Coordinates of C-alpha atoms and ligand atoms in Angstrom, one line a residue:
M27 CA 1.1 134.0 373.0
T28 CA 3.3 131.4 371.2
T29 CA 6.8 130.4 372.6
P30 CA 9.5 130.7 369.9
S31 CA 11.2 127.3 369.2
K32 CA 14.9 127.1 369.9
L33 CA 15.8 127.5 366.2
A34 CA 14.0 130.8 366.0
L35 CA 15.9 132.3 368.9
V36 CA 19.0 134.2 367.8
P37 CA 21.9 134.8 370.4
F38 CA 22.6 138.4 370.6
V39 CA 25.9 139.7 372.0
S40 CA 25.3 143.2 373.4
V41 CA 28.1 145.8 373.9
D42 CA 27.8 145.0 377.7
N43 CA 28.1 141.4 377.1
M44 CA 31.0 141.8 374.6
M45 CA 32.9 143.8 377.3
K46 CA 32.3 141.0 379.7
L47 CA 33.5 138.5 377.4
V48 CA 36.6 140.5 376.6
N49 CA 37.4 140.8 380.3
K50 CA 36.6 137.3 381.1
I51 CA 39.0 135.9 378.3
G52 CA 41.4 138.8 378.7
P53 CA 41.9 141.3 375.8
A54 CA 45.4 140.1 374.8
Q55 CA 44.3 136.5 374.7
M56 CA 41.2 137.3 372.8
I57 CA 43.1 139.2 370.2
A58 CA 45.5 136.1 369.9
E59 CA 42.7 133.9 369.5
I60 CA 40.8 135.9 366.9
A61 CA 44.1 136.2 365.0
D62 CA 44.2 132.4 364.8
Y63 CA 40.7 132.4 363.4
I64 CA 41.6 135.1 360.9
E65 CA 44.8 133.3 359.8
A66 CA 42.8 130.0 359.4
D67 CA 40.3 131.8 357.2
F68 CA 43.0 133.7 355.0
K69 CA 44.4 130.1 354.5
R70 CA 41.1 128.9 353.0
W71 CA 40.8 132.1 351.0
E72 CA 39.6 130.4 347.6
L73 CA 36.6 128.9 349.5
F74 CA 35.2 132.3 350.2
D75 CA 32.6 134.3 348.3
K76 CA 34.4 137.7 348.0
T77 CA 33.2 141.1 346.9
P78 CA 34.4 144.7 347.8
R79 CA 32.3 146.0 350.3
V80 CA 29.2 148.0 349.4
A81 CA 29.8 151.5 350.4
A82 CA 27.3 154.6 350.6
H83 CA 29.4 157.8 350.8
S84 CA 28.2 161.1 352.0
E85 CA 29.8 164.5 352.8
E86 CA 30.2 163.5 356.5
G87 CA 31.4 159.8 355.9
V88 CA 30.6 156.3 354.8
I89 CA 28.2 153.6 355.7
E90 CA 29.2 150.0 354.5
L91 CA 28.0 146.5 354.3
M92 CA 30.6 143.7 354.3
P93 CA 29.4 140.4 353.2
T94 CA 31.1 137.0 352.7
S95 CA 30.4 133.2 353.0
D96 CA 32.6 130.1 353.2
G97 CA 29.6 128.0 351.8
E98 CA 28.7 126.8 355.2
S99 CA 28.0 130.2 357.0
Y100 CA 27.4 133.7 355.7
G101 CA 28.4 136.8 357.5
F102 CA 28.1 140.5 357.1
K103 CA 29.1 143.5 359.0
Y104 CA 27.4 146.9 359.0
V105 CA 30.0 149.6 359.7
N106 CA 30.3 153.4 359.4
G107 CA 33.3 155.7 359.2
H108 CA 32.7 159.3 360.1
P109 CA 35.8 161.2 360.9
A110 CA 33.9 164.4 362.1
N111 CA 32.0 162.1 364.5
M112 CA 34.6 162.4 367.4
A113 CA 34.3 166.1 367.8
R114 CA 30.5 165.7 368.0
G115 CA 30.8 163.2 370.8
F116 CA 30.1 160.1 368.6
Q117 CA 32.4 157.1 367.6
T118 CA 34.2 157.5 364.3
V119 CA 33.5 153.7 363.6
T120 CA 30.5 151.7 364.9
A121 CA 29.3 148.4 363.9
F122 CA 27.3 145.3 364.2
G123 CA 27.2 142.0 362.5
V124 CA 25.3 138.8 361.6
L125 CA 26.3 135.2 361.2
A126 CA 23.9 132.9 359.4
R127 CA 23.5 129.2 358.3
V128 CA 23.9 128.9 354.5
D129 CA 21.8 125.7 354.5
N130 CA 18.5 127.3 355.7
G131 CA 19.4 131.1 355.9
Y132 CA 18.7 131.4 359.5
P133 CA 20.8 133.8 361.4
I134 CA 22.7 132.1 364.4
L135 CA 24.4 135.2 365.9
L136 CA 23.8 138.9 366.1
S137 CA 26.6 140.9 367.7
E138 CA 27.8 144.4 368.6
M139 CA 30.9 144.9 366.3
T140 CA 32.3 148.3 367.5
I141 CA 34.6 146.6 370.0
L142 CA 34.9 143.5 367.9
T143 CA 36.1 145.5 364.9
A144 CA 38.9 147.1 367.0
L145 CA 39.9 143.6 368.2
R146 CA 39.9 142.0 364.9
T147 CA 41.7 145.0 363.1
A148 CA 44.4 144.7 365.7
A149 CA 44.4 141.1 365.2
T150 CA 44.9 141.3 361.6
S151 CA 47.6 144.0 361.8
A152 CA 49.6 142.1 364.3
L153 CA 49.1 138.7 362.4
V154 CA 50.4 140.4 359.1
A155 CA 53.2 142.0 360.8
K156 CA 54.2 138.5 362.1
Y157 CA 54.8 137.6 358.4
L158 CA 56.2 141.0 357.4
A159 CA 57.8 143.0 360.2
P160 CA 61.6 142.8 360.8
K161 CA 62.4 139.9 363.1
G162 CA 63.0 140.8 366.5
S163 CA 61.0 144.1 366.2
K164 CA 60.6 145.8 369.6
T165 CA 59.5 149.3 369.0
M166 CA 56.3 150.5 367.4
A167 CA 55.4 154.1 366.5
M168 CA 51.7 154.6 366.8
I169 CA 50.5 157.6 365.1
G170 CA 46.8 158.4 365.9
N171 CA 45.8 157.5 369.3
G172 CA 42.1 157.3 368.9
A173 CA 39.7 154.3 369.5
Q174 CA 41.8 151.8 367.8
C175 CA 45.2 152.5 369.2
E176 CA 45.5 150.6 372.5
F177 CA 44.1 147.6 370.8
Q178 CA 46.8 147.8 368.2
A179 CA 49.5 148.3 370.7
L180 CA 48.3 145.4 372.7
A181 CA 48.0 143.1 369.7
F182 CA 51.7 144.0 368.6
K183 CA 53.0 143.2 372.1
T184 CA 51.1 139.9 372.3
I185 CA 51.7 138.6 368.8
V186 CA 54.8 140.3 367.6
G187 CA 56.6 140.8 370.7
I188 CA 57.2 144.6 370.8
D189 CA 58.0 146.0 374.3
T190 CA 57.9 149.8 373.4
V191 CA 55.3 152.0 371.7
R192 CA 55.8 155.5 370.7
L193 CA 52.6 157.4 370.7
Y194 CA 51.7 160.7 368.7
D195 CA 48.4 162.3 367.9
I196 CA 47.7 165.9 366.8
D197 CA 45.5 165.9 369.9
P198 CA 47.8 165.5 373.0
D199 CA 44.5 164.5 375.1
A200 CA 44.2 161.3 372.8
T201 CA 47.9 160.5 373.5
A202 CA 47.3 161.1 377.2
K203 CA 44.5 158.8 377.2
A204 CA 46.2 156.0 375.3
A205 CA 49.3 156.3 377.5
K206 CA 47.1 155.9 380.6
N207 CA 45.2 152.9 379.2
L208 CA 48.4 151.3 378.2
A209 CA 50.2 151.9 381.6
A210 CA 49.3 148.6 383.1
T211 CA 50.2 146.4 379.9
G212 CA 53.7 146.1 380.5
L213 CA 54.7 148.0 377.4
E214 CA 57.1 150.9 377.8
V215 CA 55.0 153.9 376.6
I216 CA 56.6 157.0 375.2
S217 CA 54.4 160.0 374.4
C218 CA 55.9 162.0 371.6
T219 CA 55.2 165.5 370.4
S220 CA 55.9 165.2 366.7
P221 CA 55.3 162.3 364.2
E222 CA 59.0 162.6 363.4
D223 CA 60.0 161.9 367.0
A224 CA 57.4 159.1 367.1
V225 CA 59.1 157.2 364.4
A226 CA 62.7 157.5 365.7
G227 CA 64.0 154.2 366.1
A228 CA 60.8 152.2 365.4
Q229 CA 60.9 149.1 363.3
I230 CA 57.2 149.2 363.0
I231 CA 55.1 152.3 362.1
T232 CA 51.4 152.1 362.5
T233 CA 49.3 155.0 361.1
C234 CA 45.7 155.1 362.4
T235 CA 44.3 158.5 361.8
A236 CA 41.0 159.5 360.8
D237 CA 40.5 162.4 358.4
K238 CA 38.3 162.4 355.1
Q239 CA 40.9 163.7 353.0
C240 CA 44.2 162.5 351.3
A241 CA 46.3 163.5 354.4
T242 CA 50.2 163.0 354.6
I243 CA 50.8 161.5 358.1
L244 CA 54.1 160.1 356.9
T245 CA 56.6 161.9 354.5
D246 CA 59.0 159.9 352.5
N247 CA 62.0 161.1 354.6
M248 CA 60.3 159.7 357.8
V249 CA 60.5 156.1 356.6
G250 CA 64.0 154.5 356.7
A251 CA 65.1 151.3 355.0
G252 CA 63.8 148.0 356.7
V253 CA 60.8 149.4 358.3
H254 CA 57.4 147.7 358.4
I255 CA 54.3 150.1 358.0
N256 CA 51.0 149.0 359.1
A257 CA 48.6 151.8 357.5
I258 CA 45.2 151.4 358.7
G259 CA 43.5 154.8 358.6
G260 CA 43.4 155.2 354.6
D261 CA 40.3 153.0 354.0
C262 CA 38.2 155.0 351.7
P263 CA 38.2 156.6 348.4
G264 CA 39.9 160.1 348.8
K265 CA 41.2 159.1 352.4
T266 CA 45.0 158.2 352.5
E267 CA 47.7 158.7 355.0
L268 CA 51.0 158.1 353.2
H269 CA 53.0 160.2 350.8
R270 CA 53.0 158.5 347.3
D271 CA 56.8 158.3 347.3
I272 CA 56.7 155.9 350.2
L273 CA 54.5 153.6 348.3
L274 CA 56.9 153.5 345.3
R275 CA 59.7 152.4 347.7
S276 CA 57.7 149.7 349.5
D277 CA 56.6 146.1 348.8
I278 CA 52.9 146.4 349.3
F279 CA 50.8 143.7 350.9
V280 CA 47.0 143.8 350.5
E281 CA 43.9 141.8 351.8
Y282 CA 41.6 141.8 348.5
P283 CA 43.0 143.9 345.6
P284 CA 39.6 144.9 344.0
Q285 CA 38.7 146.6 347.4
T286 CA 42.0 148.0 348.3
R287 CA 42.8 149.6 344.8
V288 CA 39.6 151.6 345.5
E289 CA 40.0 152.4 349.1
G290 CA 43.7 151.8 350.1
E291 CA 46.9 153.8 349.9
I292 CA 47.4 152.3 346.5
Q293 CA 44.4 154.3 345.2
Q294 CA 47.2 156.8 344.7
L295 CA 49.1 154.4 342.2
D296 CA 48.3 152.9 338.7
D297 CA 45.8 150.1 338.8
D298 CA 48.4 147.6 337.6
H299 CA 51.0 148.5 340.4
P300 CA 52.2 145.3 341.7
V301 CA 50.8 144.1 345.1
T302 CA 50.9 140.8 347.0
E303 CA 47.9 139.2 348.4
L304 CA 48.3 138.2 352.1
W305 CA 46.7 135.0 351.8
R306 CA 49.4 133.7 349.4
V307 CA 52.1 134.9 351.8
M308 CA 50.2 132.9 354.6
L309 CA 50.0 130.0 352.5
G310 CA 53.8 130.2 351.6
Q311 CA 53.0 130.8 348.0
A312 CA 54.5 134.3 347.9
E313 CA 57.4 135.9 349.5
G314 CA 56.8 138.1 352.6
R315 CA 59.9 139.9 353.9
R316 CA 63.0 139.2 352.0
D317 CA 65.7 141.2 353.7
D318 CA 66.4 143.8 356.4
K319 CA 66.6 146.6 353.9
Q320 CA 63.2 146.1 352.3
I321 CA 60.3 148.4 353.3
T322 CA 57.0 146.3 353.7
L323 CA 53.7 148.0 353.9
F324 CA 50.4 146.5 354.9
D325 CA 47.9 148.7 353.1
S326 CA 45.0 147.8 355.5
V327 CA 41.4 148.7 354.6
G328 CA 39.7 145.8 356.4
F329 CA 38.0 143.0 354.6
A330 CA 34.8 141.0 355.1
T331 CA 36.6 137.7 356.0
E332 CA 38.3 139.3 358.9
D333 CA 34.9 140.2 360.3
F334 CA 33.5 136.6 359.4
S335 CA 36.4 135.2 361.4
A336 CA 35.7 137.4 364.4
L337 CA 32.0 136.6 364.3
R338 CA 32.9 132.8 363.8
Y339 CA 35.1 133.1 367.0
I340 CA 32.4 134.9 369.1
H341 CA 29.9 132.2 368.1
D342 CA 32.3 129.5 369.1
Q343 CA 32.6 131.4 372.5
L344 CA 28.8 131.0 373.2
A345 CA 29.2 127.4 374.2
H346 CA 31.6 128.3 377.0
H347 CA 30.6 131.8 378.2
D348 CA 27.1 132.9 379.1
T349 CA 27.5 136.3 377.6
F350 CA 24.5 136.6 375.3
V351 CA 20.7 136.8 375.4
E352 CA 18.3 135.0 373.0
L353 CA 16.3 137.3 370.8
D354 CA 12.9 136.3 369.4
M355 CA 14.0 137.7 365.9
L356 CA 12.6 135.1 363.5
A357 CA 8.9 134.5 363.0
D358 CA 8.2 130.8 363.6
P359 CA 4.5 129.6 363.1
D360 CA 3.7 126.1 363.7
D361 CA 2.8 125.6 360.1
P362 CA 5.6 127.5 358.2
R363 CA 2.8 128.6 355.7
D364 CA 0.5 130.0 358.6
L365 CA 2.2 133.2 359.0
F366 CA -1.1 135.3 358.9
G367 CA -2.7 132.8 361.2
M368 CA 0.1 133.2 363.8
V369 CA -0.5 137.0 363.8
A370 CA -4.2 136.6 363.9
R371 CA -3.9 134.3 366.9
A372 CA -1.6 136.6 368.8
A373 CA -4.6 139.1 368.9
S374 CA -6.5 136.8 371.2
Ligands
LIG409 N1 41.8 149.2 358.1 C1 40.9 148.8 359.0 O1 40.5 147.7 359.0 C2 40.2 149.8 359.9 C3 39.5 149.4 361.0 C4 39.0 150.3 361.9 C5 39.2 151.6 361.7 N2 40.0 152.0 360.7 C6 40.3 153.4 360.4 O2 41.2 153.7 361.3 C7 41.2 155.2 361.7 C8 41.3 155.4 363.0 O3 40.0 154.9 363.6 P1 39.7 155.3 365.2 O4 38.4 154.4 365.4 O5 40.9 155.0 365.9 O6 39.3 156.7 364.9 P2 39.3 157.9 366.2 O7 38.6 159.1 365.5 O8 38.8 157.4 367.4 O9 40.9 158.3 366.2 C9 41.6 158.9 365.1 C10 42.7 159.8 365.7 O10 43.5 160.4 364.7 C11 44.1 161.5 365.2 N3 44.4 162.2 363.9 C12 43.8 163.0 363.0 N4 44.6 163.5 362.1 C13 45.9 163.2 362.6 C14 47.2 163.5 362.1 N5 47.2 164.3 361.0 N6 48.2 163.2 362.8 C15 48.1 162.4 364.1 N7 47.0 162.1 364.6 C16 45.8 162.4 363.8 C17 42.8 162.2 365.9 O11 43.1 163.2 366.8 C18 42.2 161.0 366.7 O12 42.7 160.8 367.9 C19 39.9 155.7 360.9 O13 40.2 156.3 359.8 C20 39.1 154.4 360.6 O14 38.3 154.4 359.4 C21 40.6 151.1 359.8

């Protein structure tokens, strides 16, 4: 049997090891650190090879590949979105991802990304709100209390400084689960019985529901002047959360327009409806929040660079934390041309 060389061994972060890493670093600190990586990569936007994600749609949901590269590293995420999964005992969203060297194409990290997606989505939402939400925002309404919910609440507490979250879900069990999980975070948690109740007094509204249809989670009259909306759940063709009239009253901020025009809330608008790209706001090239009457909307769909940043962060943690195993994933014959010989020798 041959022993694989160090180069051929790929660090693998399992779900178990990801949980250990999150608990070692602490979820709030990890979200804040991932947000720093995401922000740094948004600020190098023009370096990235960008493409809308490649989506395979079915009756039940979608399976997507999300690739990107900064010229030095290449990354992709495999992710699904199946709104009916929860009722069948499966996650709505599961994911894994790869980071590789561009110079020789060798993968340098394979990681679970179901937990990492929740962390990076929360980090992105709160990072964006840092630029767009009203200064001094203290209360967030959180509509949809599923898998992403607590990560979002924690991210907004850590990065934006909210102290109160008002929860609502059509399923009261989901709200009870989130309230229990958030009890020890220091947030004041208020469980609400209607979406109207949840948005009362909130400066930030996060919608994070899963439904494979154009739903109306927020109607126009629920959104007052000056609010920041963080709309996460509408992220597929034919899957939206906001009434169109809200979009018409909002200044809309997006990750990557060619993807968001197809998948985001703005699929309800004309293709030339003005939107602002977040990287420009982060670089100071475009205005974020102008005044306290403006409604700002982050039409979040999740873009490949955010996963790339999260993978880059996890890869950097490998030097400090022993939370990975090495996989014999790449064939590594002594003579690179003697692949056949290596297989044949393994028989003896
Ligand atoms: N933008 C992004 O980057 C990003 C990242 C991850 C997930 N998502 C999307 O976010 C959504 C939520 O993901 P999740 O993993 O938390 O899903 P989940 O299935 O765990 O939770 C969704 C919750 O929404 C609730 N819900 C459904 N319809 C509702 C309604 N009308 N009003 C109130 N609550 C309602 C459900 O009861 C459930 O508790 C999904 O649509 C997913 O595709 C987006």
